[in-house]
């Protein structure tokens, strides 16, 4: 099938692609795609990727297409379009589609993260996706950060849409692409920046500058595209720009802010044309909410809608469905933030916009008379005193934009896509992710104060870091609350969340204590997921997250079976059936070999992954682990060594056997069997050529023992001066294990000398060994191998559970 037929089938019509869309599908991927608004960039990239992966089996095109969008309102609209194309093409069972928006659904092992060999389209905001690409995933379990990091940096085609909205994240994307070109990868990855207003020099960061200097490949409209009748019609759509009467001047006093909103509401109602749609785009959510409320009080005959990024998915979907209902668009006023300027398929006869950087204004103008459906449309630019109200933009960018607005006005106000001045403002690099900072992020251990490195300055403008919140009904103690569902999560600006928490409080789940802990406004950090009490308010279905909004908030029904993952939990050992340790090691080894074959790993990497999988649970022979499994449920053979139990849920309690009949066994809180496994491997394989790599892959297979090795708060200390960490004490014994192939893992005494810095009885320290691995094989390939071991373990556990369920069903 050629691309024309492929494209027509995707649309289930005789629609033909624009010339640039065909070129994208049939030629090598460019670095930049510079195409005006309204000409199908989402379809161009997605269908080109599908054509190359499903029809042509192109080896240079990665398995995962990652749509990184600047605003949340775009995510589900993009998903709906893609799912329709897949259904029309008959690919719905061949290509998975996943939204990465937080909640425990993102982190389920049977989701995309457990299927690295499957073609998949991942869609999310820059907050959700870039935080994961930086090993600090927002809205997800910290113990799955390494898997998402691995799969987003290997075998992934990143598409960054509407880059003028990305702020500091744009520089981060350039740096990440530079690092992926400079460090070894498990599989090929690449980036594609998409915009109608992109200057390639915006990507000239410290590490990506050499690639920009050498010349990035750029695809734009060529003469054949420009001669296309649809392109000509849309590029010459009639739009007349005028200066709005209302302006935003010195606005510090609250009364001044109210006066601005009231004056703007009056002007909008005067200019709104009956039986048409008017779109109003403001630069801050608070002003958009205030304008919506002011217009609502006046009860105009036109329908009112408010759209911004601080809604829960359910309410946002309802608003977007109304926007898509063209029958209702005849008489409507839509108030929105810059969330609507990127990719939202909406058009209007009248558009008001506050002054913004010129690249953003071009995008906003594209939401007026988008398809040349009106003989003439009107644009009104609201001036802003940049000295007093520039946020979220800079004073300089607003000054430069005003000069271009003035030029358009002086030339008669014609503001069609083909009549606007080019973008020329520089892209500011406030904070650029340096190589050293990037490598430090590979260590997922919190610091001694329990805090993580804050990646928000690399993702969002410093004035608007984001958190996620959800509401539940409870009195004073939320101890029984389960993790949030995706549909419960609402983004909130940190500054506004602090207002709410200062008055009412909030709770976050502590992975060490396994409890919801109350936090103060001073303890809030970007990327946190916070539980709020529904009775305290803070949310309205029409206006979204709003500090001071009185409750109660309507709650959604969460999954009562979901559980928050803690440091000591070991869900994969609690699968509802008993499995011997020897059987599980063999199963994991088999799945690892099969997975490596599907992904065509080289011999060296395959050996490391398969060997690590074959030894990953060696430490489960430890007395503390066996006692934990057997205390929860009686095994069929008490003297056997077990890897899995019929227990399902509950807190794991690790305890050694009592030394005398009248004393209980010593508890080993924080016990991690994977550390014992890695130590046993090192004791028995000192001369192995991949000794340290395999030891790391074994230790890291739950995401809880990785780059660092130290004792944790709350651990029991030995009665002497022995070293101890993560529930393992120097001198602990592992018994011999008879494997199913007839070989034997020998009895082993564990040592912890590698906890100390420098050379010791075990050689280099753990810190030195893992630091060397960051250099070779490098962070991306190391995480890739780490993820494959974990996925093989997941698959083995899942197969064992399904097998037991089938057996039980037969009886």
PDB file of C-alpha atoms in Angstrom, residues 188 224 290 393 444 510 548 659 673 768:
ATOM      1  CA  UNK A 188      17.839   4.056  18.455  1.00  0.00           C
ATOM      2  CA  UNK A 224       4.034  22.192  -4.236  1.00  0.00           C
ATOM      3  CA  UNK A 290     -12.347  35.699  37.107  1.00  0.00           C
ATOM      4  CA  UNK A 393       6.316  35.703  30.030  1.00  0.00           C
ATOM      5  CA  UNK A 444      16.886   7.714  42.729  1.00  0.00           C
ATOM      6  CA  UNK A 510       5.467   8.258  52.763  1.00  0.00           C
ATOM      7  CA  UNK A 548     -10.781  29.581  48.536  1.00  0.00           C
ATOM      8  CA  UNK A 659      17.870 -17.632  69.074  1.00  0.00           C
ATOM      9  CA  UNK A 673      16.220  -9.551  49.181  1.00  0.00           C
ATOM     10  CA  UNK A 768      32.624   3.457  42.727  1.00  0.00           C
TER      11      UNK A 768
END
